Amino acid sequence: QVQLEESGGGSVQAGGSLRLSCAASGGILSSYCMAWFRQAPGKEREGVAYMSRYIGTTYAMSVKGRFTISRDNVKNTLYLQMNNLKPEDTAMYYCAAGYGGSCVNYWGQGTQVTVSS
């Protein structure tokens, strides 16, 4: 059973940066599809960035060029570097991991990101 724990959320002004971390236990991240999702109040959860051996890395159009997903295989930790943050990036951010063609078999508890204008 893979367990995921996010950290690094917080409050920043527009144009600022944050780096989210997702520490994994019970599994080796490099074996899984890994992803970051976010959910704003009143909105559906949306995929932000994905990473796997099969699809490489992909990003939602809304964050492309500003966010970078990466992984440290030694620390078994997934990251999301977020630059030039905008108020519309405000959301709860979730880490997810999956196998067998899915990226969402396991979820973290989420970390809040708030961007003020």
Coordinates of N, CA, C and O in Angstrom, one line a residue:
Q1 N 0.8 -1.2 0.0 CA 0.0 0.0 0.0 C 0.9 1.2 0.0 O 1.7 1.4 0.9
V2 N 0.7 2.1 -1.0 CA 1.5 3.3 -1.1 C 0.8 4.4 -0.3 O -0.4 4.6 -0.4
Q3 N 1.6 5.1 0.5 CA 1.1 6.2 1.2 C 1.9 7.5 0.7 O 3.1 7.5 0.5
L4 N 1.1 8.5 0.5 CA 1.6 9.8 0.0 C 1.4 10.9 1.0 O 0.2 11.0 1.5
E5 N 2.3 11.8 1.2 CA 2.2 12.9 2.1 C 2.7 14.2 1.4 O 3.9 14.3 1.2
E6 N 1.8 15.1 1.2 CA 2.2 16.4 0.6 C 2.7 17.4 1.6 O 2.2 17.3 2.8
S7 N 3.5 18.3 1.2 CA 3.9 19.4 2.1 C 4.3 20.6 1.1 O 4.5 20.4 -0.1
G8 N 4.5 21.7 1.7 CA 5.1 22.9 1.0 C 4.0 23.9 0.5 O 4.4 24.9 -0.1
G9 N 2.8 23.7 0.8 CA 1.8 24.7 0.5 C 1.9 25.9 1.4 O 2.6 25.9 2.3
G10 N 1.2 26.9 1.0 CA 1.2 28.2 1.8 C 0.5 29.3 1.0 O -0.2 29.1 0.0
S11 N 0.7 30.5 1.5 CA 0.2 31.7 1.0 C 1.3 32.6 0.4 O 2.3 32.8 1.0
V12 N 1.1 33.0 -0.9 CA 2.0 33.8 -1.6 C 1.3 34.9 -2.4 O 0.1 34.7 -2.7
Q13 N 2.0 35.9 -2.7 CA 1.4 36.9 -3.6 C 1.6 36.5 -5.1 O 2.5 35.7 -5.4
A14 N 0.8 37.0 -5.9 CA 0.9 36.8 -7.3 C 2.3 37.1 -7.8 O 2.9 38.1 -7.4
G15 N 2.8 36.2 -8.7 CA 4.2 36.3 -9.2 C 5.2 35.5 -8.4 O 6.3 35.3 -8.8
G16 N 4.8 35.0 -7.2 CA 5.7 34.3 -6.3 C 5.8 32.8 -6.7 O 5.2 32.4 -7.7
S17 N 6.6 32.1 -5.9 CA 6.9 30.7 -6.2 C 6.6 29.9 -4.9 O 6.8 30.3 -3.8
L18 N 6.3 28.6 -5.2 CA 6.3 27.6 -4.1 C 6.7 26.3 -4.7 O 6.6 26.1 -5.9
R19 N 7.3 25.4 -3.8 CA 7.6 24.1 -4.3 C 6.9 23.1 -3.4 O 7.1 23.1 -2.1
L20 N 6.0 22.3 -4.0 CA 5.3 21.2 -3.2 C 6.1 20.0 -3.3 O 6.8 19.7 -4.3
S21 N 6.1 19.2 -2.2 CA 6.7 17.9 -2.1 C 5.7 16.9 -1.8 O 4.7 17.1 -1.1
C22 N 6.0 15.7 -2.3 CA 5.1 14.5 -2.0 C 6.0 13.3 -1.6 O 6.7 12.8 -2.5
A23 N 6.1 13.0 -0.3 CA 6.9 11.9 0.1 C 6.1 10.6 0.1 O 5.0 10.6 0.5
A24 N 6.7 9.6 -0.6 CA 6.0 8.3 -0.7 C 6.7 7.3 0.2 O 7.9 7.2 0.4
S25 N 5.8 6.4 0.7 CA 6.3 5.2 1.4 C 5.4 4.0 1.0 O 4.3 4.2 0.5
G26 N 6.0 2.8 1.1 CA 5.3 1.6 0.7 C 5.4 1.3 -0.8 O 4.7 0.4 -1.2
G27 N 6.2 2.1 -1.5 CA 6.3 1.8 -2.9 C 7.4 2.6 -3.5 O 7.8 3.6 -2.9
I28 N 7.9 2.3 -4.7 CA 9.0 3.0 -5.3 C 8.4 3.9 -6.4 O 7.8 3.4 -7.4
L29 N 8.6 5.2 -6.2 CA 7.9 6.2 -7.1 C 8.2 5.9 -8.6 O 7.4 6.1 -9.5
S30 N 9.5 5.5 -8.9 CA 9.8 5.4 -10.3 C 9.1 4.3 -11.0 O 9.0 4.2 -12.2
S31 N 8.4 3.4 -10.2 CA 7.6 2.3 -10.8 C 6.2 2.8 -11.1 O 5.5 2.0 -11.8
Y32 N 5.8 4.0 -10.7 CA 4.4 4.4 -10.8 C 4.3 5.6 -11.7 O 5.2 6.4 -11.9
C33 N 3.1 5.8 -12.2 CA 2.7 7.0 -12.8 C 2.5 8.0 -11.6 O 1.8 7.6 -10.7
M34 N 3.0 9.2 -11.7 CA 2.8 10.1 -10.6 C 2.2 11.4 -11.2 O 2.4 11.8 -12.3
A35 N 1.4 12.0 -10.3 CA 0.7 13.2 -10.8 C 0.4 14.2 -9.7 O 0.3 13.8 -8.5
W36 N 0.2 15.4 -10.1 CA -0.4 16.5 -9.2 C -1.7 16.9 -9.7 O -1.9 17.1 -10.9
F37 N -2.7 17.0 -8.8 CA -4.0 17.5 -9.1 C -4.3 18.7 -8.2 O -3.6 18.9 -7.2
R38 N -5.3 19.4 -8.6 CA -5.7 20.5 -7.7 C -7.3 20.6 -7.8 O -7.9 20.2 -8.8
Q39 N -7.8 21.2 -6.7 CA -9.2 21.4 -6.7 C -9.5 22.7 -5.9 O -9.2 22.9 -4.8
A40 N -10.1 23.6 -6.7 CA -10.5 24.9 -6.1 C -11.9 24.8 -5.6 O -12.7 23.9 -6.0
P41 N -12.3 25.6 -4.6 CA -13.7 25.5 -4.1 C -14.7 25.7 -5.2 O -14.7 26.6 -6.0
G42 N -15.7 24.7 -5.1 CA -16.8 24.8 -6.1 C -16.4 24.3 -7.5 O -17.3 24.3 -8.4
K43 N -15.2 23.8 -7.7 CA -14.8 23.3 -9.0 C -14.4 21.8 -8.9 O -14.1 21.3 -7.8
E44 N -14.3 21.1 -10.0 CA -13.9 19.7 -10.1 C -12.4 19.7 -9.9 O -11.6 20.6 -10.3
R45 N -11.9 18.5 -9.5 CA -10.5 18.3 -9.4 C -9.9 18.1 -10.8 O -10.5 17.5 -11.6
E46 N -8.8 18.8 -11.0 CA -8.2 18.7 -12.3 C -6.7 18.3 -12.3 O -6.0 18.6 -11.3
G47 N -6.3 17.6 -13.3 CA -4.9 17.2 -13.4 C -4.0 18.4 -13.8 O -4.4 19.2 -14.7
V48 N -2.9 18.6 -13.1 CA -2.0 19.7 -13.3 C -0.8 19.2 -14.0 O -0.3 19.8 -15.0
A49 N -0.2 18.1 -13.6 CA 1.1 17.6 -14.2 C 1.2 16.1 -13.9 O 0.7 15.6 -12.9
Y50 N 1.7 15.4 -14.9 CA 1.9 14.0 -14.9 C 3.3 13.6 -15.2 O 4.0 14.2 -16.0
M51 N 3.7 12.5 -14.6 CA 5.1 11.9 -14.9 C 5.0 10.4 -14.9 O 4.6 9.8 -13.9
S52 N 5.5 9.8 -15.9 CA 5.6 8.3 -15.9 C 6.6 7.9 -17.0 O 7.0 8.7 -17.8
R53 N 7.0 6.6 -16.9 CA 7.9 6.1 -17.9 C 7.3 6.0 -19.3 O 8.0 6.1 -20.3
Y54 N 6.0 6.0 -19.3 CA 5.3 5.7 -20.6 C 4.9 7.0 -21.3 O 4.9 7.1 -22.5
I55 N 4.5 8.0 -20.5 CA 4.1 9.3 -21.1 C 5.1 10.4 -20.9 O 4.8 11.6 -21.4
G56 N 6.2 10.2 -20.2 CA 7.1 11.3 -19.9 C 6.4 12.3 -19.0 O 5.8 11.8 -18.0
T57 N 6.5 13.6 -19.3 CA 5.9 14.6 -18.4 C 4.9 15.3 -19.3 O 5.2 15.7 -20.4
T58 N 3.7 15.6 -18.7 CA 2.7 16.4 -19.4 C 2.1 17.4 -18.4 O 2.1 17.1 -17.2
Y59 N 1.6 18.5 -18.9 CA 1.1 19.6 -18.1 C -0.2 20.1 -18.6 O -0.5 20.1 -19.8
A60 N -1.0 20.6 -17.7 CA -2.2 21.3 -18.1 C -1.8 22.6 -18.8 O -0.8 23.2 -18.4
M61 N -2.6 23.0 -19.8 CA -2.3 24.2 -20.5 C -2.2 25.4 -19.6 O -1.4 26.3 -19.8
S62 N -3.0 25.4 -18.6 CA -3.0 26.6 -17.7 C -1.8 26.8 -16.9 O -1.5 27.8 -16.3
V63 N -0.9 25.7 -16.8 CA 0.3 25.8 -16.0 C 1.5 25.6 -16.8 O 2.7 25.8 -16.2
K64 N 1.4 25.2 -18.0 CA 2.6 24.9 -18.8 C 3.5 26.1 -18.9 O 3.0 27.3 -19.2
G65 N 4.8 25.9 -18.7 CA 5.7 27.0 -18.7 C 5.9 27.7 -17.4 O 6.9 28.4 -17.2
R66 N 5.1 27.4 -16.4 CA 5.2 27.9 -15.1 C 5.5 26.9 -14.0 O 6.1 27.1 -13.0
F67 N 4.9 25.7 -14.2 CA 5.0 24.6 -13.2 C 6.0 23.5 -13.8 O 6.0 23.3 -15.0
T68 N 6.7 22.9 -12.9 CA 7.6 21.8 -13.3 C 7.5 20.6 -12.3 O 7.6 20.8 -11.1
I69 N 7.2 19.4 -12.9 CA 7.1 18.2 -12.1 C 8.4 17.5 -12.1 O 9.0 17.5 -13.2
S70 N 8.9 17.0 -11.0 CA 10.1 16.3 -11.0 C 10.1 15.3 -9.9 O 9.2 15.3 -9.0
R71 N 11.1 14.4 -9.9 CA 11.1 13.3 -8.9 C 12.5 13.0 -8.5 O 13.5 13.1 -9.3
D72 N 12.7 12.8 -7.2 CA 14.0 12.4 -6.6 C 13.8 10.9 -6.2 O 13.2 10.6 -5.2
N73 N 14.5 10.0 -7.0 CA 14.3 8.6 -6.8 C 15.0 8.2 -5.5 O 14.6 7.2 -4.9
V74 N 16.0 8.9 -5.1 CA 16.8 8.5 -3.9 C 15.9 8.8 -2.7 O 15.7 8.0 -1.7
K75 N 15.3 10.0 -2.7 CA 14.4 10.4 -1.6 C 13.0 9.8 -1.7 O 12.1 10.0 -0.8
N76 N 12.7 9.2 -2.9 CA 11.3 8.7 -3.2 C 10.3 9.8 -3.0 O 9.3 9.6 -2.3
T77 N 10.6 11.0 -3.5 CA 9.8 12.1 -3.4 C 9.5 12.8 -4.7 O 10.4 12.9 -5.6
L78 N 8.2 13.2 -4.9 CA 7.8 13.9 -6.1 C 7.7 15.4 -5.7 O 7.3 15.8 -4.6
Y79 N 8.0 16.3 -6.7 CA 7.9 17.7 -6.5 C 7.1 18.4 -7.5 O 6.9 17.9 -8.6
L80 N 6.6 19.5 -7.2 CA 6.0 20.4 -8.1 C 6.5 21.8 -7.9 O 6.1 22.4 -6.8
Q81 N 7.4 22.3 -8.7 CA 7.9 23.7 -8.6 C 6.9 24.6 -9.3 O 6.6 24.4 -10.5
M82 N 6.4 25.6 -8.6 CA 5.4 26.5 -9.2 C 5.9 27.9 -9.2 O 6.2 28.4 -8.1
N83 N 6.1 28.4 -10.4 CA 6.6 29.8 -10.5 C 5.5 30.7 -11.1 O 4.6 30.2 -11.7
N84 N 5.7 32.0 -10.9 CA 4.8 33.0 -11.5 C 3.4 32.6 -11.1 O 2.5 32.6 -12.0
L85 N 3.1 32.4 -9.9 CA 1.8 32.0 -9.4 C 0.8 33.1 -9.7 O 1.1 34.3 -9.6
K86 N -0.4 32.6 -10.0 CA -1.6 33.5 -10.2 C -2.7 33.2 -9.2 O -2.8 32.1 -8.7
P87 N -3.5 34.2 -9.0 CA -4.7 33.9 -8.1 C -5.5 32.7 -8.5 O -6.0 32.0 -7.6
E88 N -5.6 32.5 -9.8 CA -6.4 31.3 -10.2 C -5.7 30.0 -9.9 O -6.3 28.9 -10.1
D89 N -4.5 30.0 -9.4 CA -3.8 28.8 -9.0 C -4.2 28.4 -7.6 O -3.8 27.3 -7.1
T90 N -5.0 29.2 -6.9 CA -5.4 28.9 -5.6 C -6.3 27.7 -5.5 O -7.3 27.6 -6.3
A91 N -5.9 26.7 -4.8 CA -6.6 25.4 -4.7 C -5.9 24.5 -3.7 O -4.8 24.8 -3.2
M92 N -6.6 23.4 -3.4 CA -5.9 22.3 -2.6 C -5.2 21.5 -3.7 O -5.8 21.1 -4.7
Y93 N -3.9 21.2 -3.4 CA -3.1 20.4 -4.3 C -2.9 19.0 -3.8 O -2.6 18.9 -2.6
Y94 N -3.1 18.0 -4.6 CA -3.0 16.6 -4.2 C -2.0 15.9 -5.1 O -1.9 16.1 -6.3
C95 N -1.2 15.0 -4.4 CA -0.3 14.1 -5.1 C -1.1 12.8 -5.3 O -1.8 12.4 -4.5
A96 N -0.8 12.2 -6.5 CA -1.4 10.9 -6.8 C -0.4 10.0 -7.4 O 0.5 10.4 -8.1
A97 N -0.6 8.7 -7.2 CA 0.3 7.7 -7.8 C -0.6 6.5 -8.3 O -1.7 6.3 -7.8
G98 N -0.1 5.9 -9.4 CA -0.9 4.8 -10.0 C -0.1 3.8 -10.8 O 1.1 4.1 -11.0
Y99 N -0.7 2.7 -11.1 CA 0.0 1.7 -11.9 C -1.0 1.1 -12.9 O -2.2 1.4 -12.8
G100 N -0.5 0.3 -13.8 CA -1.3 -0.4 -14.7 C -2.1 0.5 -15.6 O -3.3 0.2 -15.9
G101 N -1.5 1.6 -16.0 CA -2.2 2.5 -16.9 C -3.0 3.6 -16.2 O -3.5 4.6 -16.8
S102 N -3.0 3.6 -14.9 CA -3.7 4.6 -14.1 C -2.7 5.5 -13.3 O -1.6 5.0 -13.0
C103 N -3.0 6.7 -13.1 CA -2.1 7.6 -12.2 C -2.8 7.9 -10.9 O -2.3 8.7 -10.1
V104 N -3.9 7.3 -10.6 CA -4.7 7.7 -9.5 C -5.2 6.6 -8.6 O -6.4 6.6 -8.1
N105 N -4.4 5.6 -8.4 CA -4.7 4.5 -7.4 C -4.6 5.0 -6.0 O -5.2 4.5 -5.1
Y106 N -3.7 5.9 -5.8 CA -3.4 6.4 -4.4 C -3.4 7.9 -4.4 O -2.9 8.5 -5.3
W107 N -3.8 8.5 -3.3 CA -3.9 9.9 -3.1 C -3.3 10.3 -1.8 O -3.4 9.6 -0.8
G108 N -2.7 11.5 -1.8 CA -2.3 12.2 -0.6 C -3.5 12.9 0.0 O -4.6 13.0 -0.5
Q109 N -3.2 13.6 1.1 CA -4.3 14.3 1.8 C -4.5 15.7 1.4 O -5.5 16.4 1.7
G110 N -3.5 16.2 0.6 CA -3.6 17.6 0.0 C -2.9 18.6 0.8 O -2.6 18.5 2.0
T111 N -2.5 19.7 0.1 CA -1.8 20.8 0.7 C -2.4 22.1 0.1 O -2.5 22.1 -1.1
Q112 N -2.7 23.1 0.9 CA -3.4 24.2 0.4 C -2.4 25.3 -0.2 O -1.4 25.6 0.5
V113 N -2.7 25.8 -1.4 CA -2.0 26.9 -2.0 C -2.9 28.0 -2.2 O -4.0 27.9 -2.8
T114 N -2.6 29.2 -1.6 CA -3.4 30.4 -1.8 C -2.5 31.5 -2.4 O -1.4 31.8 -1.8
V115 N -3.0 32.1 -3.5 CA -2.3 33.1 -4.2 C -3.1 34.4 -4.1 O -4.2 34.4 -4.6
S116 N -2.6 35.4 -3.6 CA -3.3 36.7 -3.5 C -2.8 37.7 -4.5 O -1.6 37.7 -4.9
S117 N -3.7 38.5 -5.0 CA -3.4 39.5 -6.0 C -2.8 40.8 -5.4 O -2.8 41.0 -4.2

